[in-house]
Structures are given as structure tokens and as C-alpha cells.
Amino acid sequence: MKPNTLSRRAAMLLAGVALPISAPAFAQSVDGSAANEYADRGEALDTVVVTAMRREENLAKVPASITALNGITLEKLDIDTTEDLSQYTPSLHIYAEAVGSEKYTIRGIGRTSEDLSADPGVALFLNDVYIPRQAAANLAFFDIERVEVLRGPQGSLYGKNATAGAINVISRQPTEEFSGYGEISYGSYDRITGKGAISGPLVEEKLYARVAFLTDDRDGLYKNLTTGETANDINTRAARAILKFTPTDQFTATLIGDWAKSKQNGVLKSIISDVPGLEYIFFTNNPVTGLPRPGVTPPTQETDLRTARSGINGRQGIETYGGSLNMTYAANGFDIVSITGVRTEESYNQEDNGRAQEITSYNTTAEDTWSGSQEIRLVSTASNEPGDENRFSWTLGVYAFHEEGSRETAIYRNIAPFSGIADFKQSINTDALAVFAEAKYRLLDRVGLTAGVRYTTEEKELQVDAIATRIPGIPAGGPITPFIDADYVAKDSKRWNRVTPRVVLDVYLADDAMMYASVSKGFKSGGFQGTPPAPPLNDFSPEDVMNYELGFKGAMFDSRVQLSGAIFYSDYKNLQLQTFDVNGAPTTATASARSKGIEVEISALLSPGFTVNAGASFVDPEYKDYIAQQPGFSDPAHTFDRSGERIGGVPRYNLFLRADYRHSLGGAGDLVFSGSVVAVDDVVTEFNTLWANEYAKGDIRVSWESPDSNWVVSGWVKNVTDTTYYRGGGPVSKYETDKIRLGLINDPRTFGASVRRSF
């Protein structure tokens, strides 16, 4: 199978558009007030305000590598989830094998194992509240104010589990005047989406409210040739309510509650092969003799990649609840901020692993977790940008976190010697406490120094309850069945402590041109190998990273062009990797690694109403020291030295180009034309066999807006060229030789229309 790909010449052309980092003309920069005046007249790009550094700041003046997308941009690009976000964010890569199986990487790092005690390396926050479980991470985007993606370790202000970076999603807040909107859209595969919000004052100048909702339904894209049913549908419901209380000018309290539920009638995966007729022999051959099992037909790739054969359709879903209370008191020269958060997540997954019709092999997994967090910050309010009288700003804080939950997996197979029934349950209990401080001092009017540090202590306790039976043994050195004759309880706990500093030097070359250099450290929690066969539980060390970065931000041509870029080098120790133990069960290994690369983003207002945005990243992650074990084998003969090789699961380059053009129809409103192109490099497995080919795809949207902007009617086409590519998936049978894999194909070309009414 060879998906549509981007030619090397086209890739270089797109890179040339996205990488004009040598452009001069900084002498024409303007100050912030002038830039805002130009923006109000439609002659300059808007100023973007972010809270990435735990205070409100102009994005162009934050010495860090950050991408920020506002709610309007998210809607124009049809970004519905955090997975969609990766296509328009340099160095961010997200893929989802199913509901609740999202994997995040930034700069090539961040994926985690399936152990309940293993944490992600990309920290996700919703309204400043940490979401610890990746199963709850693929948020449905609706009624969003903006999304901020911070690249590189965020150890001082964001804390643990942000070794690769952090994503902060901020909801739209209640408005002082009554307003709202409603939108409905219909598209291919009977996709019907409805969303809306209503906002306004409940008590004049004292109490405000906002309520938003989302419904999203779509038929399945896959066909199960065994059962005749469809799979991979969409069924999502979500709602959010916000109350904002302002009894005085000094005090504000914001209470947020959210709920979301998604389910699918199973996730059916494709068998994808680069060699015609190659058989997928996972479970279909005898692991001792290597010979085919009598009466069992190994499956091969289907003619239609969105069809597959599975004995069951399976079912998957997730339901989340969350709440937060954000209180701010404006004292004399500083703010006191308190953020209290609670998150719950319940998910389930049932999937057929056998793939051959004669084999019954399926897993059923259920996860249930609860977490609570409390953060208190003191934040100085005086600005200390160039030209300000004040030269010093600071942030102090304390953070506490608790999580408890469980994941239970039941496995059934009818294939000797893997036959049997297994059930094992992991239970987690985590407590973390941190104190942090960061200060910025302007050494000279155009030279600033930022220094921050965070101390974190964390304790984890994991218990595993296992019940399993199987047909007796397999010879030593051969593949081992995951079904171990055992009824046992294993329990262990461990505490880790870390200090994570950050130092940044920024230098302004002009009013709107800045360079910065930074050194930062991050860490990701350690954990335990929570899969069978038997006690005791083996722990794995925390992941540590030192990051070195040079960056640039600037505005040119009266703020009609904004440019940012960074080069980085990250050095990892005890990089946590998902691999498989001698029983074929997912587990966590550690390695030393490094990642280096470059990121560039540019926005340009070419003429009133015509805006172009482009971005690119080139990431080169590599193992420095890593001896990998082939899944299903226990002997040294089946280990491989991967030192010096590319880290799997990550594309080296990611390019995007998008454009928006607004054409006035006079008294009849405006026409808005939007288009985007994305190009992504190929991806290899951990064992350097081809995982997914490079690809390019484009989307277009045309909208009509009424003169008062209260009505918007849009038509859109996604994946215009009907490009086919591999999104990610499960294991292959022989990592070092086979060119066959099991996983998901992207959505085909789809189209639809929407109507939006605002008031």
C-alpha cells in the first residue's frame, strides 16, 4: 500500500514559504499601542494575549516557544479535538488508535506506556487544571477561547510530566452583555454536529454565567466483513457551565463544571502491508514451532483499507466530569490566585486481537480514576517590559495533587499455548507536593534575565491483583504466553524528589524584535511495571531532561508580519518507552536519548482581508543508549542495540500553510475563503521498520457572513485529494523484519455545510 505522498520538490517549495527567517525590515517596527491602532483599522495583525507563563502577556514578548490559536482560528480550520491540533502546530504530533488511546509527543518525546503508573510527557491542562489521564486527553473543542502549546520542558511553572511540553486549553468566559450563538452542520457519512452557547449577566456587575454544549454523531467509516456491521463511528456529547462572581473590583471567583461522553461501536483496525500478500501471523502461527496452526488462515491486507475481519465489533467509550474554582484577589502590587480542580474519568475498551476468523482473542479493559489539585500563586502585577519604569516581576506558588484509580483488564483466547482466561487489576494512589518561584529582572532596558525553580516530591503506590490460567509452559528462550498460572496480589510504593530550574536571557534588538536563550530542566514521574507475570513489582526511574534553546520573535512592516522561531537541543536520561515484556504484555523501558531541531512560524497580512499563516518543524530524536528486547522473547539473542537510531513514532518534519481571504459584497455581507495544506514526514517503528509513509493533504472552506456578522453559512471539504495515510496502531509480528502492521487509516475525503446564528 502506497498512500498519496508529497513529492520532495513540493516539500522543499512549502518549506521555502514557511522558513523566511532572514527577512529584514525591523526598523519599520512599531510599538504596542501603534500596532493595536493598525489592527483596529485592519492594517495589522492582532495582538495575541496568552497566560502561558501564569500571567497575561503579549505572545510576541514571551521568551519561549509557544503556539497560540484562538477560537475563531480553531473553527476555520475545523479543529475539533486535540488530535486535529497537531497538524497546525510545529513539533506537536498526536495520534489516536481509539477512543481513550491518544498519544502525544512534542519535539519527538512524550509517548507513554499502558501501565497505570506511567505518566505522559506532555502535560495537558483545561482552564489551568491538570488532566493526568491520557484517556481523557483528546478533548472535544467547543466554545474555546484559545489553545496554548508550550514546547520544551516546563518544569518550573508547570511541574511534573511536562518534559516535552504542555498544552493549555482555555474556555470562553461569561460576557457582560447578553449574547450567544447556535450552529448546526451536516456532512459525509451522515455526520450531524450541533453546538452553541448562551452568556450574560445574572446580577448586573456582580454575577455572570455562560453555558455551552456540543453534540456530534457520524456513521462508521469501517466495515467488518465478518459481522457485516460498520465500525469507527462518532457519538459525542459535551456540556460546560461557568459562573463568574465579581462582588468587588478586587475579587473575582470563577466556577466551571464540565461533562463529556464519547463512545464508538468498536474500533476496527486495518492490516496494512508494504509487501503484497504478506500474512499477519500475530497469534496465527505456533510460537514454539513457528509453523502455521492447522485450520487457521492468517489474514492479509484487504483491497479496501477501510474494511477488516474481526470476530467481534467491540465497543469503546469514555465519560469525564470536571470542576474548577479559580479565585483571584488583587492586593497591593500583586495578585493572590487560588485554583482548585477535580477531574474524573471512566473508560472502557473491548477489542478483537486475533484477526483470524478461527481464533477468538479479545481484551476488555475498564479504567476509573479521580484526581484533585490545589494551586496557590502570588503574582506581581507590574509590567517590566522595555521602556517600563519597573524592572522586576515575580511569581511564587505552592501546588498539591492527589490521584487514585484503577484499570482492570480481562483477556480471553482460545489458541494454545495462549489459551486461557486472565484478569488483572491495577490500583494507583499518587500524592505530589511542589513549591516554585520565578523572577524576571531587566538588567538593561533591552536586556532581561528570568530565573525560576521548582521543588517536587511525589509518592506513588501501585497494587496489582491477578488471576490467570493457561495450558502449561513454553521452553526457555522462546516466546512466553501472557497467561501465567497465578493468583496473586503485589503491592509497592516509592517516593521521588526533583529540583527543576529554568533560566532565560532575552535581548530586544528593536521595539518588536527579540532574541532569547534558555536552559530548562524537566522531569516525569517514575512508576512500576504493573503487568503480570508475578510479584514483586519492578519500578522504573523518573525521566529527566535538560533543554537548551535559542529563539527569536519579531514583527515587521508595521506589524503586518509576525515571525517566531527556535532551535533546540534536549538531553534525556531514563527516557520512558513503551515496549513489551517477556510475556508480550506492554511495559515500560528506559533509555538515554537526545532530540534536536528547529521550529518556525510566520503570519502575514498581505492586504486588508488577506492573511497567510505558515509553520514548519524539523525534529531529529535519537537514542543515545538503548538495548531493546523483541516482544514475546526472553533471551539475549532477541535483543537489539538501538543506540544512534531514530526514535520511533515521530515524523521528522511537519509543514503547514493556511490562507484566509475576505471579500466584501457591500451591503450583502462578506465572502470568506479559507484553505490549508499540511505535509507530514514518514514515521518508523521503534525497531526502524516503516510505520507510515509521508503524506500531504488539504482542506477548503467557503463562508458567507451577513453584514452584521450574526449569520454565517459555510461549505467545506476536508482531505480534498482523498489522501490515504496511516494514523497509528498496534504491534507487528516481527519488528526487525516484517513490513506489515495493524492500525487505523485516516478519514477519506468528506464534505458538508453549516449554518451559524449569533445574537
mmCIF file with all atom_site columns, C-alpha atoms in Angstrom, residues 587-727:
data_model
loop_
_atom_site.group_PDB
_atom_site.id
_atom_site.type_symbol
_atom_site.label_atom_id
_atom_site.label_alt_id
_atom_site.label_comp_id
_atom_site.label_asym_id
_atom_site.label_entity_id
_atom_site.label_seq_id
_atom_site.pdbx_PDB_ins_code
_atom_site.Cartn_x
_atom_site.Cartn_y
_atom_site.Cartn_z
_atom_site.occupancy
_atom_site.B_iso_or_equiv
_atom_site.pdbx_formal_charge
_atom_site.auth_seq_id
_atom_site.auth_comp_id
_atom_site.auth_asym_id
_atom_site.auth_atom_id
_atom_site.pdbx_PDB_model_num
ATOM 1   C CA . THR A 1 587 ? 5.576   -2.411  29.830 1.00 0.00 ? 587 THR A CA 1
ATOM 2   C CA . THR A 1 588 ? 7.978   0.477   30.348 1.00 0.00 ? 588 THR A CA 1
ATOM 3   C CA . ALA A 1 589 ? 11.679  0.543   29.481 1.00 0.00 ? 589 ALA A CA 1
ATOM 4   C CA . THR A 1 590 ? 14.169  3.385   29.917 1.00 0.00 ? 590 THR A CA 1
ATOM 5   C CA . ALA A 1 591 ? 16.888  4.749   27.640 1.00 0.00 ? 591 ALA A CA 1
ATOM 6   C CA . SER A 1 592 ? 19.079  7.790   27.203 1.00 0.00 ? 592 SER A CA 1
ATOM 7   C CA . ALA A 1 593 ? 18.261  9.949   24.197 1.00 0.00 ? 593 ALA A CA 1
ATOM 8   C CA . ARG A 1 594 ? 18.576  13.357  22.649 1.00 0.00 ? 594 ARG A CA 1
ATOM 9   C CA . SER A 1 595 ? 16.317  15.458  20.454 1.00 0.00 ? 595 SER A CA 1
ATOM 10  C CA . LYS A 1 596 ? 17.316  18.447  18.366 1.00 0.00 ? 596 LYS A CA 1
ATOM 11  C CA . GLY A 1 597 ? 15.550  20.534  15.788 1.00 0.00 ? 597 GLY A CA 1
ATOM 12  C CA . ILE A 1 598 ? 14.166  23.818  14.525 1.00 0.00 ? 598 ILE A CA 1
ATOM 13  C CA . GLU A 1 599 ? 10.699  25.394  14.546 1.00 0.00 ? 599 GLU A CA 1
ATOM 14  C CA . VAL A 1 600 ? 9.418   28.424  12.624 1.00 0.00 ? 600 VAL A CA 1
ATOM 15  C CA . GLU A 1 601 ? 6.036   30.177  12.419 1.00 0.00 ? 601 GLU A CA 1
ATOM 16  C CA . ILE A 1 602 ? 5.067   33.198  10.333 1.00 0.00 ? 602 ILE A CA 1
ATOM 17  C CA . SER A 1 603 ? 1.857   35.210  9.968  1.00 0.00 ? 603 SER A CA 1
ATOM 18  C CA . ALA A 1 604 ? 1.416   37.883  7.306  1.00 0.00 ? 604 ALA A CA 1
ATOM 19  C CA . LEU A 1 605 ? -1.354  40.325  6.443  1.00 0.00 ? 605 LEU A CA 1
ATOM 20  C CA . LEU A 1 606 ? -0.653  40.601  2.708  1.00 0.00 ? 606 LEU A CA 1
ATOM 21  C CA . SER A 1 607 ? -3.511  43.039  2.148  1.00 0.00 ? 607 SER A CA 1
ATOM 22  C CA . PRO A 1 608 ? -6.632  44.076  4.065  1.00 0.00 ? 608 PRO A CA 1
ATOM 23  C CA . GLY A 1 609 ? -8.634  40.883  4.411  1.00 0.00 ? 609 GLY A CA 1
ATOM 24  C CA . PHE A 1 610 ? -5.913  38.536  3.116  1.00 0.00 ? 610 PHE A CA 1
ATOM 25  C CA . THR A 1 611 ? -3.931  36.660  5.793  1.00 0.00 ? 611 THR A CA 1
ATOM 26  C CA . VAL A 1 612 ? -1.399  33.856  5.369  1.00 0.00 ? 612 VAL A CA 1
ATOM 27  C CA . ASN A 1 613 ? -0.001  31.679  8.153  1.00 0.00 ? 613 ASN A CA 1
ATOM 28  C CA . ALA A 1 614 ? 2.740   29.077  7.781  1.00 0.00 ? 614 ALA A CA 1
ATOM 29  C CA . GLY A 1 615 ? 4.807   26.914  10.067 1.00 0.00 ? 615 GLY A CA 1
ATOM 30  C CA . ALA A 1 616 ? 7.410   24.213  9.940  1.00 0.00 ? 616 ALA A CA 1
ATOM 31  C CA . SER A 1 617 ? 9.389   21.999  12.247 1.00 0.00 ? 617 SER A CA 1
ATOM 32  C CA . PHE A 1 618 ? 12.243  19.591  11.741 1.00 0.00 ? 618 PHE A CA 1
ATOM 33  C CA . VAL A 1 619 ? 12.814  17.242  14.666 1.00 0.00 ? 619 VAL A CA 1
ATOM 34  C CA . ASP A 1 620 ? 15.624  14.693  14.940 1.00 0.00 ? 620 ASP A CA 1
ATOM 35  C CA . PRO A 1 621 ? 15.116  12.488  18.033 1.00 0.00 ? 621 PRO A CA 1
ATOM 36  C CA . GLU A 1 622 ? 17.711  9.746   18.541 1.00 0.00 ? 622 GLU A CA 1
ATOM 37  C CA . TYR A 1 623 ? 18.562  7.074   21.095 1.00 0.00 ? 623 TYR A CA 1
ATOM 38  C CA . LYS A 1 624 ? 21.949  7.570   22.725 1.00 0.00 ? 624 LYS A CA 1
ATOM 39  C CA . ASP A 1 625 ? 21.943  4.294   24.658 1.00 0.00 ? 625 ASP A CA 1
ATOM 40  C CA . TYR A 1 626 ? 19.137  1.751   24.303 1.00 0.00 ? 626 TYR A CA 1
ATOM 41  C CA . ILE A 1 627 ? 19.126  -2.061  24.224 1.00 0.00 ? 627 ILE A CA 1
ATOM 42  C CA . ALA A 1 628 ? 15.646  -3.165  23.132 1.00 0.00 ? 628 ALA A CA 1
ATOM 43  C CA . GLN A 1 629 ? 14.002  -6.548  23.684 1.00 0.00 ? 629 GLN A CA 1
ATOM 44  C CA . GLN A 1 630 ? 11.933  -8.066  20.886 1.00 0.00 ? 630 GLN A CA 1
ATOM 45  C CA . PRO A 1 631 ? 8.352   -8.521  22.115 1.00 0.00 ? 631 PRO A CA 1
ATOM 46  C CA . GLY A 1 632 ? 7.484   -12.038 23.207 1.00 0.00 ? 632 GLY A CA 1
ATOM 47  C CA . PHE A 1 633 ? 11.069  -13.229 23.747 1.00 0.00 ? 633 PHE A CA 1
ATOM 48  C CA . SER A 1 634 ? 13.110  -13.510 26.924 1.00 0.00 ? 634 SER A CA 1
ATOM 49  C CA . ASP A 1 635 ? 16.594  -14.474 25.715 1.00 0.00 ? 635 ASP A CA 1
ATOM 50  C CA . PRO A 1 636 ? 19.546  -12.147 24.922 1.00 0.00 ? 636 PRO A CA 1
ATOM 51  C CA . ALA A 1 637 ? 19.598  -13.401 21.327 1.00 0.00 ? 637 ALA A CA 1
ATOM 52  C CA . HIS A 1 638 ? 16.456  -11.383 20.679 1.00 0.00 ? 638 HIS A CA 1
ATOM 53  C CA . THR A 1 639 ? 17.757  -8.031  21.904 1.00 0.00 ? 639 THR A CA 1
ATOM 54  C CA . PHE A 1 640 ? 18.795  -5.217  19.599 1.00 0.00 ? 640 PHE A CA 1
ATOM 55  C CA . ASP A 1 641 ? 21.155  -2.301  20.123 1.00 0.00 ? 641 ASP A CA 1
ATOM 56  C CA . ARG A 1 642 ? 19.158  0.746   19.017 1.00 0.00 ? 642 ARG A CA 1
ATOM 57  C CA . SER A 1 643 ? 21.766  3.294   20.128 1.00 0.00 ? 643 SER A CA 1
ATOM 58  C CA . GLY A 1 644 ? 22.206  6.001   17.498 1.00 0.00 ? 644 GLY A CA 1
ATOM 59  C CA . GLU A 1 645 ? 18.921  5.185   15.771 1.00 0.00 ? 645 GLU A CA 1
ATOM 60  C CA . ARG A 1 646 ? 15.890  7.396   15.242 1.00 0.00 ? 646 ARG A CA 1
ATOM 61  C CA . ILE A 1 647 ? 13.197  7.277   17.917 1.00 0.00 ? 647 ILE A CA 1
ATOM 62  C CA . GLY A 1 648 ? 10.076  5.669   16.503 1.00 0.00 ? 648 GLY A CA 1
ATOM 63  C CA . GLY A 1 649 ? 6.568   7.043   16.223 1.00 0.00 ? 649 GLY A CA 1
ATOM 64  C CA . VAL A 1 650 ? 7.555   10.620  15.305 1.00 0.00 ? 650 VAL A CA 1
ATOM 65  C CA . PRO A 1 651 ? 7.670   12.393  11.900 1.00 0.00 ? 651 PRO A CA 1
ATOM 66  C CA . ARG A 1 652 ? 10.849  14.377  11.290 1.00 0.00 ? 652 ARG A CA 1
ATOM 67  C CA . TYR A 1 653 ? 9.174   17.270  9.525  1.00 0.00 ? 653 TYR A CA 1
ATOM 68  C CA . ASN A 1 654 ? 5.750   18.840  9.754  1.00 0.00 ? 654 ASN A CA 1
ATOM 69  C CA . LEU A 1 655 ? 4.776   21.705  7.429  1.00 0.00 ? 655 LEU A CA 1
ATOM 70  C CA . PHE A 1 656 ? 1.564   23.674  7.154  1.00 0.00 ? 656 PHE A CA 1
ATOM 71  C CA . LEU A 1 657 ? 0.294   26.615  5.132  1.00 0.00 ? 657 LEU A CA 1
ATOM 72  C CA . ARG A 1 658 ? -3.087  28.236  5.541  1.00 0.00 ? 658 ARG A CA 1
ATOM 73  C CA . ALA A 1 659 ? -4.697  31.315  3.995  1.00 0.00 ? 659 ALA A CA 1
ATOM 74  C CA . ASP A 1 660 ? -7.848  33.357  4.620  1.00 0.00 ? 660 ASP A CA 1
ATOM 75  C CA . TYR A 1 661 ? -9.281  35.912  2.206  1.00 0.00 ? 661 TYR A CA 1
ATOM 76  C CA . ARG A 1 662 ? -12.275 38.142  2.983  1.00 0.00 ? 662 ARG A CA 1
ATOM 77  C CA . HIS A 1 663 ? -14.114 39.732  0.053  1.00 0.00 ? 663 HIS A CA 1
ATOM 78  C CA . SER A 1 664 ? -16.714 42.419  0.698  1.00 0.00 ? 664 SER A CA 1
ATOM 79  C CA . LEU A 1 665 ? -20.090 42.174  -1.054 1.00 0.00 ? 665 LEU A CA 1
ATOM 80  C CA . GLY A 1 666 ? -21.018 45.661  0.060  1.00 0.00 ? 666 GLY A CA 1
ATOM 81  C CA . GLY A 1 667 ? -24.398 45.694  1.759  1.00 0.00 ? 667 GLY A CA 1
ATOM 82  C CA . ALA A 1 668 ? -24.783 41.952  1.120  1.00 0.00 ? 668 ALA A CA 1
ATOM 83  C CA . GLY A 1 669 ? -22.102 40.925  3.606  1.00 0.00 ? 669 GLY A CA 1
ATOM 84  C CA . ASP A 1 670 ? -18.730 39.215  3.076  1.00 0.00 ? 670 ASP A CA 1
ATOM 85  C CA . LEU A 1 671 ? -17.414 36.069  1.436  1.00 0.00 ? 671 LEU A CA 1
ATOM 86  C CA . VAL A 1 672 ? -14.561 34.357  3.299  1.00 0.00 ? 672 VAL A CA 1
ATOM 87  C CA . PHE A 1 673 ? -12.334 31.831  1.535  1.00 0.00 ? 673 PHE A CA 1
ATOM 88  C CA . SER A 1 674 ? -10.112 29.622  3.715  1.00 0.00 ? 674 SER A CA 1
ATOM 89  C CA . GLY A 1 675 ? -7.696  26.889  2.720  1.00 0.00 ? 675 GLY A CA 1
ATOM 90  C CA . SER A 1 676 ? -4.925  24.887  4.321  1.00 0.00 ? 676 SER A CA 1
ATOM 91  C CA . VAL A 1 677 ? -2.250  22.384  3.301  1.00 0.00 ? 677 VAL A CA 1
ATOM 92  C CA . VAL A 1 678 ? -0.437  20.034  5.683  1.00 0.00 ? 678 VAL A CA 1
ATOM 93  C CA . ALA A 1 679 ? 2.612   17.885  4.911  1.00 0.00 ? 679 ALA A CA 1
ATOM 94  C CA . VAL A 1 680 ? 3.966   15.276  7.342  1.00 0.00 ? 680 VAL A CA 1
ATOM 95  C CA . ASP A 1 681 ? 7.090   13.126  7.042  1.00 0.00 ? 681 ASP A CA 1
ATOM 96  C CA . ASP A 1 682 ? 7.164   9.348   7.284  1.00 0.00 ? 682 ASP A CA 1
ATOM 97  C CA . VAL A 1 683 ? 7.162   7.590   10.651 1.00 0.00 ? 683 VAL A CA 1
ATOM 98  C CA . VAL A 1 684 ? 9.077   4.464   11.653 1.00 0.00 ? 684 VAL A CA 1
ATOM 99  C CA . THR A 1 685 ? 8.513   1.956   14.438 1.00 0.00 ? 685 THR A CA 1
ATOM 100 C CA . GLU A 1 686 ? 10.704  1.600   17.485 1.00 0.00 ? 686 GLU A CA 1
ATOM 101 C CA . PHE A 1 687 ? 12.599  -1.037  15.504 1.00 0.00 ? 687 PHE A CA 1
ATOM 102 C CA . ASN A 1 688 ? 13.066  1.185   12.430 1.00 0.00 ? 688 ASN A CA 1
ATOM 103 C CA . THR A 1 689 ? 10.701  -0.587  10.061 1.00 0.00 ? 689 THR A CA 1
ATOM 104 C CA . LEU A 1 690 ? 8.423   1.692   8.080  1.00 0.00 ? 690 LEU A CA 1
ATOM 105 C CA . TRP A 1 691 ? 5.339   2.608   10.073 1.00 0.00 ? 691 TRP A CA 1
ATOM 106 C CA . ALA A 1 692 ? 3.628   5.262   7.942  1.00 0.00 ? 692 ALA A CA 1
ATOM 107 C CA . ASN A 1 693 ? 4.533   6.939   4.656  1.00 0.00 ? 693 ASN A CA 1
ATOM 108 C CA . GLU A 1 694 ? 4.834   10.694  4.298  1.00 0.00 ? 694 GLU A CA 1
ATOM 109 C CA . TYR A 1 695 ? 1.683   12.450  3.143  1.00 0.00 ? 695 TYR A CA 1
ATOM 110 C CA . ALA A 1 696 ? 0.141   15.790  2.280  1.00 0.00 ? 696 ALA A CA 1
ATOM 111 C CA . LYS A 1 697 ? -3.488  16.819  2.412  1.00 0.00 ? 697 LYS A CA 1
ATOM 112 C CA . GLY A 1 698 ? -5.572  19.946  2.077  1.00 0.00 ? 698 GLY A CA 1
ATOM 113 C CA . ASP A 1 699 ? -8.865  21.380  3.340  1.00 0.00 ? 699 ASP A CA 1
ATOM 114 C CA . ILE A 1 700 ? -11.007 24.233  1.984  1.00 0.00 ? 700 ILE A CA 1
ATOM 115 C CA . ARG A 1 701 ? -13.901 26.252  3.392  1.00 0.00 ? 701 ARG A CA 1
ATOM 116 C CA . VAL A 1 702 ? -16.085 28.993  1.890  1.00 0.00 ? 702 VAL A CA 1
ATOM 117 C CA . SER A 1 703 ? -18.328 31.114  4.121  1.00 0.00 ? 703 SER A CA 1
ATOM 118 C CA . TRP A 1 704 ? -20.843 33.885  3.706  1.00 0.00 ? 704 TRP A CA 1
ATOM 119 C CA . GLU A 1 705 ? -21.221 36.338  6.593  1.00 0.00 ? 705 GLU A CA 1
ATOM 120 C CA . SER A 1 706 ? -24.140 38.734  6.924  1.00 0.00 ? 706 SER A CA 1
ATOM 121 C CA . PRO A 1 707 ? -23.368 42.469  7.219  1.00 0.00 ? 707 PRO A CA 1
ATOM 122 C CA . ASP A 1 708 ? -23.898 42.348  10.993 1.00 0.00 ? 708 ASP A CA 1
ATOM 123 C CA . SER A 1 709 ? -21.960 39.019  11.256 1.00 0.00 ? 709 SER A CA 1
ATOM 124 C CA . ASN A 1 710 ? -24.922 37.401  13.005 1.00 0.00 ? 710 ASN A CA 1
ATOM 125 C CA . TRP A 1 711 ? -25.417 34.834  10.237 1.00 0.00 ? 711 TRP A CA 1
ATOM 126 C CA . VAL A 1 712 ? -22.661 32.616  8.819  1.00 0.00 ? 712 VAL A CA 1
ATOM 127 C CA . VAL A 1 713 ? -23.293 29.934  6.183  1.00 0.00 ? 713 VAL A CA 1
ATOM 128 C CA . SER A 1 714 ? -20.321 27.714  5.296  1.00 0.00 ? 714 SER A CA 1
ATOM 129 C CA . GLY A 1 715 ? -19.440 24.862  2.978  1.00 0.00 ? 715 GLY A CA 1
ATOM 130 C CA . TRP A 1 716 ? -16.304 22.770  3.436  1.00 0.00 ? 716 TRP A CA 1
ATOM 131 C CA . VAL A 1 717 ? -14.289 19.903  2.046  1.00 0.00 ? 717 VAL A CA 1
ATOM 132 C CA . LYS A 1 718 ? -11.752 18.017  4.171  1.00 0.00 ? 718 LYS A CA 1
ATOM 133 C CA . ASN A 1 719 ? -8.941  15.974  2.642  1.00 0.00 ? 719 ASN A CA 1
ATOM 134 C CA . VAL A 1 720 ? -9.637  17.392  -0.815 1.00 0.00 ? 720 VAL A CA 1
ATOM 135 C CA . THR A 1 721 ? -7.285  14.994  -2.637 1.00 0.00 ? 721 THR A CA 1
ATOM 136 C CA . ASP A 1 722 ? -8.626  11.949  -0.750 1.00 0.00 ? 722 ASP A CA 1
ATOM 137 C CA . THR A 1 723 ? -5.143  11.198  0.560  1.00 0.00 ? 723 THR A CA 1
ATOM 138 C CA . THR A 1 724 ? -4.765  7.939   2.488  1.00 0.00 ? 724 THR A CA 1
ATOM 139 C CA . TYR A 1 725 ? -2.293  7.571   5.334  1.00 0.00 ? 725 TYR A CA 1
ATOM 140 C CA . TYR A 1 726 ? -1.715  5.513   8.450  1.00 0.00 ? 726 TYR A CA 1
ATOM 141 C CA . ARG A 1 727 ? -2.678  7.174   11.745 1.00 0.00 ? 727 ARG A CA 1
#
